[in-house]
PDB file of C-alpha atoms and ligand atoms in Angstrom:
ATOM      1  CA  MET J  54      -0.173   0.060   0.236  1.00 82.00           C
ATOM      2  CA  ASN J  55       0.650   3.399  -0.360  1.00 95.00           C
ATOM      3  CA  LYS J  56       2.951   5.365   2.304  1.00 98.00           C
ATOM      4  CA  LEU J  57       0.662   7.234   4.616  1.00 98.00           C
ATOM      5  CA  ILE J  58       0.990  11.051   5.046  1.00 98.00           C
ATOM      6  CA  ILE J  59       0.076  12.959   8.378  1.00 98.00           C
ATOM      7  CA  THR J  60      -1.531  16.468   8.911  1.00 98.00           C
ATOM      8  CA  CYS J  61      -1.148  17.926  11.266  1.00 99.00           C
ATOM      9  CA  ALA J  62      -3.406  20.699  12.518  1.00 99.00           C
ATOM     10  CA  ILE J  63      -1.719  22.164  15.502  1.00 98.00           C
ATOM     11  CA  SER J  64      -4.178  24.554  15.843  1.00 98.00           C
ATOM     12  CA  GLY J  65      -7.541  25.967  14.426  1.00 98.00           C
ATOM     13  CA  ALA J  66      -8.723  29.104  14.912  1.00 98.00           C
ATOM     14  CA  GLU J  67     -12.223  27.897  17.862  1.00 96.00           C
ATOM     15  CA  VAL J  68      -9.802  25.793  19.916  1.00 98.00           C
ATOM     16  CA  THR J  69      -8.426  27.923  22.898  1.00 98.00           C
ATOM     17  CA  LYS J  70      -5.420  27.689  25.608  1.00 98.00           C
ATOM     18  CA  LYS J  71      -8.652  26.702  27.758  1.00 98.00           C
ATOM     19  CA  ASP J  72      -9.700  24.311  26.104  1.00 98.00           C
ATOM     20  CA  ASN J  73      -6.059  22.639  26.177  1.00 98.00           C
ATOM     21  CA  PRO J  74      -3.011  25.092  27.573  1.00 98.00           C
ATOM     22  CA  TYR J  75      -0.860  22.837  24.343  1.00 98.00           C
ATOM     23  CA  VAL J  76      -2.771  25.138  21.683  1.00 98.00           C
ATOM     24  CA  PRO J  77      -0.407  27.398  19.751  1.00 98.00           C
ATOM     25  CA  TYR J  78      -1.016  30.677  19.656  1.00 98.00           C
ATOM     26  CA  THR J  79       2.578  33.435  18.930  1.00 98.00           C
ATOM     27  CA  ILE J  80       4.836  32.068  16.819  1.00 98.00           C
ATOM     28  CA  GLN J  81       7.305  30.427  18.911  1.00 98.00           C
ATOM     29  CA  GLU J  82       4.765  28.207  20.106  1.00 98.00           C
ATOM     30  CA  MET J  83       3.770  27.941  16.071  1.00 98.00           C
ATOM     31  CA  ALA J  84       6.832  26.580  15.766  1.00 98.00           C
ATOM     32  CA  GLU J  85       7.691  24.398  18.317  1.00 98.00           C
ATOM     33  CA  GLU J  86       4.216  22.611  18.442  1.00 98.00           C
ATOM     34  CA  ALA J  87       4.675  22.574  13.943  1.00 98.00           C
ATOM     35  CA  TYR J  88       8.078  21.205  14.709  1.00 98.00           C
ATOM     36  CA  GLN J  89       6.925  18.643  17.335  1.00 98.00           C
ATOM     37  CA  ALA J  90       4.741  17.943  15.175  1.00 98.00           C
ATOM     38  CA  TYR J  91       6.500  16.787  12.298  1.00 98.00           C
ATOM     39  CA  ASN J  92       9.526  15.338  13.988  1.00 98.00           C
ATOM     40  CA  ALA J  93       6.812  13.243  15.302  1.00 98.00           C
ATOM     41  CA  GLY J  94       6.131  12.040  11.125  1.00 98.00           C
ATOM     42  CA  ALA J  95       3.986  14.928   9.876  1.00 98.00           C
ATOM     43  CA  ALA J  96       4.002  15.785   6.628  1.00 98.00           C
ATOM     44  CA  ILE J  97       2.311  18.506   5.944  1.00 98.00           C
ATOM     45  CA  ILE J  98       1.196  21.241   8.664  1.00 98.00           C
ATOM     46  CA  HIS J  99      -2.082  22.387   8.482  1.00 98.00           C
ATOM     47  CA  LEU J 100      -1.973  26.110   9.946  1.00 98.00           C
ATOM     48  CA  HIS J 101      -4.160  29.156  10.944  1.00 98.00           C
ATOM     49  CA  VAL J 102      -2.718  31.839  12.435  1.00 98.00           C
ATOM     50  CA  ARG J 103      -3.737  33.839  16.082  1.00 98.00           C
ATOM     51  CA  HIS J 104      -2.639  36.980  17.734  1.00 98.00           C
ATOM     52  CA  ASP J 105      -0.450  37.066  20.900  1.00 98.00           C
ATOM     53  CA  ASP J 106      -3.792  36.627  23.109  1.00 98.00           C
ATOM     54  CA  GLY J 107      -5.025  33.820  20.493  1.00 98.00           C
ATOM     55  CA  ARG J 108      -7.345  35.028  18.636  1.00 98.00           C
ATOM     56  CA  PRO J 109      -7.523  34.215  15.356  1.00 98.00           C
ATOM     57  CA  THR J 110      -6.571  36.507  12.297  1.00 98.00           C
ATOM     58  CA  GLN J 111      -5.643  35.875   8.496  1.00 98.00           C
ATOM     59  CA  SER J 112      -2.635  38.019   8.179  1.00 98.00           C
ATOM     60  CA  LYS J 113      -0.569  38.260   6.083  1.00 98.00           C
ATOM     61  CA  LEU J 114       2.613  39.727   8.045  1.00 98.00           C
ATOM     62  CA  ARG J 115       1.544  36.614  11.000  1.00 98.00           C
ATOM     63  CA  TYR J 116       0.824  34.164   8.211  1.00 98.00           C
ATOM     64  CA  GLU J 117       4.880  35.297   6.937  1.00 98.00           C
ATOM     65  CA  LYS J 118       6.692  35.141   9.925  1.00 98.00           C
ATOM     66  CA  ALA J 119       4.923  31.401  11.780  1.00 98.00           C
ATOM     67  CA  ILE J 120       5.563  29.810   8.218  1.00 98.00           C
ATOM     68  CA  LYS J 121       9.292  31.786   8.320  1.00 98.00           C
ATOM     69  CA  ALA J 122       9.679  30.032  12.075  1.00 98.00           C
ATOM     70  CA  ILE J 123       9.078  26.337  10.893  1.00 98.00           C
ATOM     71  CA  LYS J 124      10.646  25.955   7.648  1.00 98.00           C
ATOM     72  CA  LYS J 125      13.039  27.483  10.647  1.00 98.00           C
ATOM     73  CA  ARG J 126      12.877  24.303  11.988  1.00 98.00           C
ATOM     74  CA  CYS J 127      11.342  21.910   9.894  1.00 97.00           C
ATOM     75  CA  PRO J 128      13.028  23.212   5.589  1.00 97.00           C
ATOM     76  CA  ASP J 129      11.624  20.084   4.361  1.00 97.00           C
ATOM     77  CA  VAL J 130       7.637  20.445   6.431  1.00 98.00           C
ATOM     78  CA  ILE J 131       4.637  21.439   3.770  1.00 98.00           C
ATOM     79  CA  ILE J 132       2.859  23.615   5.278  1.00 98.00           C
ATOM     80  CA  GLN J 133      -1.114  24.413   3.944  1.00 98.00           C
ATOM     81  CA  PRO J 134      -1.912  27.838   5.844  1.00 98.00           C
ATOM     82  CA  SER J 135      -5.994  28.120   6.268  1.00 98.00           C
ATOM     83  CA  THR J 136      -7.986  29.473   3.606  1.00 98.00           C
ATOM     84  CA  GLY J 137     -11.301  28.326   6.401  1.00 98.00           C
ATOM     85  CA  GLY J 138      -9.987  31.103   9.072  1.00 98.00           C
ATOM     86  CA  ALA J 139     -12.494  31.785  11.165  1.00 98.00           C
ATOM     87  CA  VAL J 140     -16.129  32.196  11.034  1.00 97.00           C
ATOM     88  CA  GLY J 141     -17.920  34.783   9.790  1.00 96.00           C
ATOM     89  CA  MET J 142     -14.352  36.969   8.260  1.00 98.00           C
ATOM     90  CA  SER J 143     -14.879  37.980   4.685  1.00 98.00           C
ATOM     91  CA  ARG J 144     -13.332  36.576   1.160  1.00 98.00           C
ATOM     92  CA  ASP J 145     -10.553  38.395   0.799  1.00 97.00           C
ATOM     93  CA  GLU J 146      -9.206  38.115   4.288  1.00 98.00           C
ATOM     94  CA  ARG J 147      -9.167  34.640   4.000  1.00 98.00           C
ATOM     95  CA  LEU J 148      -7.722  34.301   0.979  1.00 98.00           C
ATOM     96  CA  LYS J 149      -4.591  36.787   2.335  1.00 98.00           C
ATOM     97  CA  PRO J 150      -2.062  33.486   3.448  1.00 98.00           C
ATOM     98  CA  THR J 151      -2.193  32.203  -0.820  1.00 98.00           C
ATOM     99  CA  LEU J 152      -0.277  35.955  -1.420  1.00 98.00           C
ATOM    100  CA  LEU J 153       2.375  34.089   0.014  1.00 98.00           C
ATOM    101  CA  SER J 154       2.238  31.271  -2.290  1.00 97.00           C
ATOM    102  CA  PRO J 155       2.516  28.451  -0.404  1.00 97.00           C
ATOM    103  CA  GLU J 156       2.785  24.961  -2.447  1.00 97.00           C
ATOM    104  CA  MET J 157      -0.360  24.085  -0.180  1.00 98.00           C
ATOM    105  CA  CYS J 158      -3.874  25.798   1.548  1.00 98.00           C
ATOM    106  CA  THR J 159      -7.477  24.368   2.119  1.00 98.00           C
ATOM    107  CA  LEU J 160      -9.824  25.667  -0.367  1.00 98.00           C
ATOM    108  CA  ASP J 161     -13.817  24.830   1.857  1.00 98.00           C
ATOM    109  CA  CYS J 162     -16.318  23.231  -0.963  1.00 98.00           C
ATOM    110  CA  GLY J 163     -19.807  24.092   0.271  1.00 98.00           C
ATOM    111  CA  THR J 164     -21.837  26.305   3.894  1.00 98.00           C
ATOM    112  CA  LEU J 165     -22.665  23.763   5.843  1.00 97.00           C
ATOM    113  CA  ASN J 166     -23.605  25.161  10.200  1.00 97.00           C
ATOM    114  CA  PHE J 167     -21.239  25.362  13.079  1.00 95.00           C
ATOM    115  CA  GLY J 168     -22.534  25.421  16.522  1.00 91.00           C
ATOM    116  CA  GLY J 169     -25.223  27.793  17.969  1.00 93.00           C
ATOM    117  CA  ASP J 170     -25.765  30.490  15.667  1.00 95.00           C
ATOM    118  CA  ASP J 171     -22.418  30.187  13.252  1.00 96.00           C
ATOM    119  CA  ILE J 172     -22.649  29.565   9.781  1.00 97.00           C
ATOM    120  CA  PHE J 173     -19.531  28.922   7.822  1.00 98.00           C
ATOM    121  CA  VAL J 174     -20.336  30.504   4.206  1.00 98.00           C
ATOM    122  CA  ASN J 175     -18.715  28.415   1.534  1.00 98.00           C
ATOM    123  CA  THR J 176     -21.544  29.260  -1.673  1.00 98.00           C
ATOM    124  CA  GLU J 177     -21.131  28.267  -4.911  1.00 98.00           C
ATOM    125  CA  ASN J 178     -19.252  31.158  -5.549  1.00 98.00           C
ATOM    126  CA  ASP J 179     -17.569  31.937  -2.877  1.00 98.00           C
ATOM    127  CA  ILE J 180     -15.728  28.523  -4.112  1.00 98.00           C
ATOM    128  CA  LYS J 181     -15.326  29.387  -7.463  1.00 98.00           C
ATOM    129  CA  TYR J 182     -12.853  32.077  -6.829  1.00 98.00           C
ATOM    130  CA  PHE J 183     -11.383  31.348  -4.232  1.00 98.00           C
ATOM    131  CA  ALA J 184     -10.558  28.199  -6.717  1.00 98.00           C
ATOM    132  CA  HIS J 185     -10.071  31.181  -9.026  1.00 98.00           C
ATOM    133  CA  ARG J 186      -7.059  32.908  -6.499  1.00 98.00           C
ATOM    134  CA  ILE J 187      -5.098  29.736  -5.919  1.00 98.00           C
ATOM    135  CA  TYR J 188      -5.249  28.204  -9.371  1.00 97.00           C
ATOM    136  CA  GLU J 189      -3.807  31.559 -10.602  1.00 97.00           C
ATOM    137  CA  LYS J 190      -0.965  31.135  -7.563  1.00 97.00           C
ATOM    138  CA  SER J 191      -0.219  27.476  -8.677  1.00 96.00           C
ATOM    139  CA  ILE J 192      -1.390  26.284  -5.302  1.00 97.00           C
ATOM    140  CA  PHE J 193      -2.398  23.035  -4.616  1.00 98.00           C
ATOM    141  CA  PRO J 194      -5.524  23.198  -2.968  1.00 98.00           C
ATOM    142  CA  GLU J 195      -6.399  20.868  -0.823  1.00 98.00           C
ATOM    143  CA  LEU J 196     -10.708  20.008  -1.004  1.00 98.00           C
ATOM    144  CA  GLU J 197     -12.086  20.336   2.274  1.00 98.00           C
ATOM    145  CA  CYS J 198     -15.992  18.651   2.348  1.00 98.00           C
ATOM    146  CA  PHE J 199     -17.364  18.170   5.086  1.00 98.00           C
ATOM    147  CA  GLU J 200     -20.296  16.134   3.982  1.00 98.00           C
ATOM    148  CA  LYS J 201     -20.842  14.706   0.974  1.00 98.00           C
ATOM    149  CA  GLY J 202     -22.832  17.470  -0.941  1.00 98.00           C
ATOM    150  CA  HIS J 203     -19.717  19.118  -0.750  1.00 98.00           C
ATOM    151  CA  ILE J 204     -17.575  16.148  -3.912  1.00 98.00           C
ATOM    152  CA  ASP J 205     -21.013  16.514  -5.659  1.00 98.00           C
ATOM    153  CA  LEU J 206     -20.244  20.651  -5.942  1.00 98.00           C
ATOM    154  CA  VAL J 207     -17.167  19.847  -6.473  1.00 98.00           C
ATOM    155  CA  LEU J 208     -16.886  17.501  -9.086  1.00 98.00           C
ATOM    156  CA  ARG J 209     -19.369  19.508 -10.675  1.00 98.00           C
ATOM    157  CA  LEU J 210     -16.840  22.689 -10.737  1.00 98.00           C
ATOM    158  CA  HIS J 211     -14.082  20.313 -12.146  1.00 98.00           C
ATOM    159  CA  LYS J 212     -16.477  19.729 -15.020  1.00 98.00           C
ATOM    160  CA  LYS J 213     -17.339  23.266 -15.793  1.00 98.00           C
ATOM    161  CA  GLY J 214     -13.431  23.614 -15.289  1.00 97.00           C
ATOM    162  CA  PHE J 215     -13.668  25.582 -11.850  1.00 98.00           C
ATOM    163  CA  ILE J 216     -11.226  22.954 -10.606  1.00 98.00           C
ATOM    164  CA  LYS J 217      -8.488  21.112 -11.386  1.00 96.00           C
ATOM    165  CA  THR J 218      -7.226  17.816 -11.351  1.00 96.00           C
ATOM    166  CA  PRO J 219      -5.014  15.939  -9.244  1.00 96.00           C
ATOM    167  CA  MET J 220      -7.857  16.400  -6.778  1.00 97.00           C
ATOM    168  CA  HIS J 221      -6.967  15.680  -3.308  1.00 98.00           C
ATOM    169  CA  PHE J 222      -9.633  15.817  -0.851  1.00 98.00           C
ATOM    170  CA  SER J 223     -10.668  16.336   3.100  1.00 98.00           C
ATOM    171  CA  PHE J 224     -13.709  14.750   4.716  1.00 98.00           C
ATOM    172  CA  VAL J 225     -13.336  16.480   7.648  1.00 98.00           C
ATOM    173  CA  LEU J 226     -16.324  14.553   9.813  1.00 98.00           C
ATOM    174  CA  GLY J 227     -17.273  15.020  13.155  1.00 98.00           C
ATOM    175  CA  VAL J 228     -18.501  18.829  12.966  1.00 97.00           C
ATOM    176  CA  ASN J 229     -21.539  19.807  15.259  1.00 94.00           C
ATOM    177  CA  GLY J 230     -23.799  20.573  11.856  1.00 94.00           C
ATOM    178  CA  GLY J 231     -21.707  19.350   9.177  1.00 95.00           C
ATOM    179  CA  MET J 232     -21.943  14.756   8.560  1.00 97.00           C
ATOM    180  CA  THR J 233     -21.055  12.210  11.655  1.00 98.00           C
ATOM    181  CA  GLY J 234     -17.708  10.422  11.221  1.00 98.00           C
ATOM    182  CA  GLU J 235     -19.208   6.536  11.403  1.00 98.00           C
ATOM    183  CA  GLU J 236     -17.430   4.019   9.152  1.00 98.00           C
ATOM    184  CA  ARG J 237     -20.546   4.140   7.191  1.00 98.00           C
ATOM    185  CA  ASP J 238     -19.806   7.701   6.798  1.00 98.00           C
ATOM    186  CA  PHE J 239     -16.410   7.549   5.784  1.00 98.00           C
ATOM    187  CA  HIS J 240     -17.014   4.612   3.182  1.00 98.00           C
ATOM    188  CA  PHE J 241     -19.528   7.282   1.378  1.00 98.00           C
ATOM    189  CA  MET J 242     -17.935   9.812   1.545  1.00 98.00           C
ATOM    190  CA  ARG J 243     -14.264   8.109  -0.344  1.00 98.00           C
ATOM    191  CA  GLU J 244     -16.305   5.726  -2.762  1.00 98.00           C
ATOM    192  CA  SER J 245     -17.757   8.995  -4.464  1.00 98.00           C
ATOM    193  CA  ILE J 246     -14.547  10.240  -5.682  1.00 98.00           C
ATOM    194  CA  PRO J 247     -12.696   9.767  -8.246  1.00 98.00           C
ATOM    195  CA  MET J 248     -10.792   6.397  -8.677  1.00 96.00           C
ATOM    196  CA  ASP J 249      -7.759   9.061  -9.208  1.00 95.00           C
ATOM    197  CA  ALA J 250      -8.347  11.469  -6.707  1.00 97.00           C
ATOM    198  CA  THR J 251      -6.475  11.002  -2.956  1.00 98.00           C
ATOM    199  CA  TYR J 252      -8.232  11.826   0.463  1.00 98.00           C
ATOM    200  CA  SER J 253      -7.176  12.536   3.414  1.00 98.00           C
ATOM    201  CA  VAL J 254      -9.335  11.751   6.896  1.00 98.00           C
ATOM    202  CA  ALA J 255      -9.741  14.935   9.551  1.00 98.00           C
ATOM    203  CA  GLY J 256     -12.332  13.158  12.647  1.00 98.00           C
ATOM    204  CA  ILE J 257     -12.688  15.537  14.641  1.00 98.00           C
ATOM    205  CA  GLY J 258     -13.130  15.306  18.171  1.00 97.00           C
ATOM    206  CA  LYS J 259     -14.279  11.709  19.190  1.00 97.00           C
ATOM    207  CA  TYR J 260     -13.872  10.698  14.969  1.00 98.00           C
ATOM    208  CA  GLU J 261     -10.393  11.710  14.901  1.00 98.00           C
ATOM    209  CA  PHE J 262      -8.945   8.183  15.491  1.00 98.00           C
ATOM    210  CA  SER J 263     -11.800   6.189  14.667  1.00 98.00           C
ATOM    211  CA  LEU J 264     -11.718   7.166  11.812  1.00 98.00           C
ATOM    212  CA  ALA J 265      -7.292   7.391  10.742  1.00 98.00           C
ATOM    213  CA  GLU J 266      -7.834   3.487  10.881  1.00 98.00           C
ATOM    214  CA  LEU J 267     -10.449   3.357   8.719  1.00 98.00           C
ATOM    215  CA  SER J 268      -8.442   5.593   6.679  1.00 98.00           C
ATOM    216  CA  ILE J 269      -5.029   3.344   7.628  1.00 98.00           C
ATOM    217  CA  LYS J 270      -7.326   0.124   6.620  1.00 98.00           C
ATOM    218  CA  TYR J 271      -8.198   1.742   3.045  1.00 98.00           C
ATOM    219  CA  GLY J 272      -5.326   3.669   2.114  1.00 98.00           C
ATOM    220  CA  GLY J 273      -6.430   6.843   3.039  1.00 98.00           C
ATOM    221  CA  HIS J 274      -4.015  10.043   4.572  1.00 98.00           C
ATOM    222  CA  VAL J 275      -5.220  10.962   8.227  1.00 98.00           C
ATOM    223  CA  ARG J 276      -4.727  14.661   9.545  1.00 98.00           C
ATOM    224  CA  VAL J 277      -4.781  15.074  13.104  1.00 98.00           C
ATOM    225  CA  GLY J 278      -3.797  17.722  15.658  1.00 98.00           C
ATOM    226  CA  LEU J 279      -5.556  19.904  17.902  1.00 98.00           C
ATOM    227  CA  GLU J 280      -7.755  22.197  15.828  1.00 98.00           C
ATOM    228  CA  ASP J 281      -9.348  18.848  15.020  1.00 98.00           C
ATOM    229  CA  ASN J 282      -9.091  16.693  18.433  1.00 98.00           C
ATOM    230  CA  LEU J 283      -7.893  17.891  21.665  1.00 98.00           C
ATOM    231  CA  TYR J 284      -8.136  14.237  23.887  1.00 98.00           C
ATOM    232  CA  LEU J 285      -5.357  12.082  23.242  1.00 98.00           C
ATOM    233  CA  GLU J 286      -7.816   8.999  24.637  1.00 96.00           C
ATOM    234  CA  LYS J 287     -11.827   9.651  26.134  1.00 95.00           C
ATOM    235  CA  GLY J 288     -10.812  11.936  29.389  1.00 95.00           C
ATOM    236  CA  VAL J 289      -6.647  12.661  28.797  1.00 98.00           C
ATOM    237  CA  LEU J 290      -5.517  15.127  27.161  1.00 98.00           C
ATOM    238  CA  ALA J 291      -3.703  15.453  24.602  1.00 98.00           C
ATOM    239  CA  LYS J 292      -0.282  16.716  25.967  1.00 98.00           C
ATOM    240  CA  GLY J 293       0.535  18.816  22.404  1.00 98.00           C
ATOM    241  CA  ASN J 294       0.152  18.013  18.541  1.00 98.00           C
ATOM    242  CA  GLN J 295       2.958  15.191  18.692  1.00 98.00           C
ATOM    243  CA  GLU J 296       1.035  12.564  20.971  1.00 98.00           C
ATOM    244  CA  LEU J 297      -1.631  12.479  18.524  1.00 98.00           C
ATOM    245  CA  VAL J 298       0.695  12.724  15.714  1.00 98.00           C
ATOM    246  CA  GLU J 299       2.452   9.308  17.912  1.00 98.00           C
ATOM    247  CA  LYS J 300      -0.596   7.793  18.342  1.00 98.00           C
ATOM    248  CA  VAL J 301      -1.704   7.434  14.211  1.00 98.00           C
ATOM    249  CA  VAL J 302       1.960   6.321  13.936  1.00 98.00           C
ATOM    250  CA  GLN J 303       1.268   3.762  16.293  1.00 98.00           C
ATOM    251  CA  ILE J 304      -2.780   2.607  14.374  1.00 98.00           C
ATOM    252  CA  ALA J 305       0.299   2.746  11.730  1.00 98.00           C
ATOM    253  CA  LYS J 306       2.341   0.084  12.123  1.00 98.00           C
ATOM    254  CA  SER J 307       0.216  -2.564  12.860  1.00 98.00           C
ATOM    255  CA  TYR J 308      -1.506  -2.148   9.680  1.00 98.00           C
ATOM    256  CA  GLY J 309       2.076  -1.973   8.145  1.00 97.00           C
ATOM    257  CA  ARG J 310       1.757   1.498   7.113  1.00 98.00           C
ATOM    258  CA  GLU J 311       5.430   3.698   6.263  1.00 98.00           C
ATOM    259  CA  ILE J 312       4.543   6.918   6.945  1.00 98.00           C
ATOM    260  CA  ALA J 313       5.780   9.347   4.329  1.00 98.00           C
ATOM    261  CA  THR J 314       8.240  11.960   4.825  1.00 98.00           C
ATOM    262  CA  PRO J 315       7.402  15.061   3.052  1.00 98.00           C
ATOM    263  CA  ASP J 316       9.468  14.738  -0.288  1.00 97.00           C
ATOM    264  CA  GLU J 317       6.961  11.616  -0.164  1.00 97.00           C
ATOM    265  CA  ALA J 318       3.913  13.546   0.513  1.00 98.00           C
ATOM    266  CA  ARG J 319       5.210  15.336  -2.598  1.00 97.00           C
ATOM    267  CA  GLN J 320       4.864  12.642  -5.402  1.00 96.00           C
ATOM    268  CA  ILE J 321       1.723  11.660  -4.018  1.00 97.00           C
ATOM    269  CA  LEU J 322       0.067  14.779  -4.354  1.00 97.00           C
ATOM    270  CA  GLY J 323       2.321  15.259  -7.239  1.00 93.00           C
ATOM    271  CA  LEU J 324       3.174  18.920  -5.407  1.00 90.00           C
ATOM    272  CA  ARG J 325       5.887  21.198  -6.736  1.00 72.00           C
ATOM    273  CA  ARG J 326       8.422  22.376  -3.850  1.00 63.00           C
ATOM    274  CA  ILE J 327       9.237  25.913  -2.426  1.00 61.00           C
TER     275      ILE J 327
HETATM  276  N1  KMH X 250     -11.869  27.177  11.538  1.00 73.09           N
HETATM  277  C1  KMH X 250     -13.821  26.653  10.618  1.00 73.09           C
HETATM  278  C2  KMH X 250     -13.907  28.200  10.647  1.00 73.09           C
HETATM  279  C3  KMH X 250     -10.706  25.230   6.793  1.00 73.09           C
HETATM  280  O1  KMH X 250      -8.957  25.297   7.314  1.00 73.09           O
HETATM  281  O2  KMH X 250      -9.921  25.553   5.273  1.00 73.09           O
HETATM  282  C4  KMH X 250     -12.754  26.969   9.487  1.00 73.09           C
HETATM  283  C5  KMH X 250     -11.270  25.758   8.829  1.00 73.09           C
HETATM  284  C6  KMH X 250     -11.634  24.718   7.592  1.00 73.09           C
HETATM  285  O3  KMH X 250     -10.994  25.384   9.756  1.00 73.09           O
HETATM  286 ZN1   ZN X 251      -8.569  24.325   9.401  1.00 73.09          ZN
END
């Protein structure tokens, strides 16, 4: 089987140090968490940045500083800035990290409820706009799909030329307002994408490791990290992103699946190295 690409979503935009003290805010904390995750086996760092007090931002300067600090610690790691940002941000605000031409970034492929009164808005026109801005800079998008309808929209937009091959999907399952992350959901999602597409699975909360295991078993890739889940096991907070990555590496070992280095991940996905 192909090697396993592990993505680590080290901070997100919504979780705080009150939820888990290891959630990184400062540039130094971001670099340290990324480095630890990379050492544990992560090839890709999914990156949101924060102000020092923890407020989420999509500031180009802040991303530039964080990326520089991370690259100093682990020069070959793939950095995947978020274009999702935080709920309520405008299109152009969310797109700011693309001005840095990273080799990869996220492209969120549909709207969904995000708990309480929050709605994470990604209209069809938003997606076309984001896709245009991403491809014009030759950035490789990870197609984040929170439910099956988002995959259908990607495939429609692909037919119309807005989304290009190779396609790499991220199934983000278990969001409060999106699709759950049960085994049947995983199979429904992976069977709905083209045969030549690749996919990674991000299980939110209690789904993190059960979905990771399924994806390892069926040849997909895995995302873990404090953005998605704060616990190493029920009731036990993870002492940083590294522990979450280590747990996935252990599961992969038990299935005889080797871990991809960043350069191997680039080959699997068809990425240019920066
Ligand atoms: N923070 C969420 C509203 C992404 O990174 O592209 C959106 C998100 C998706 O995290
Ligand atoms: Zn994110």
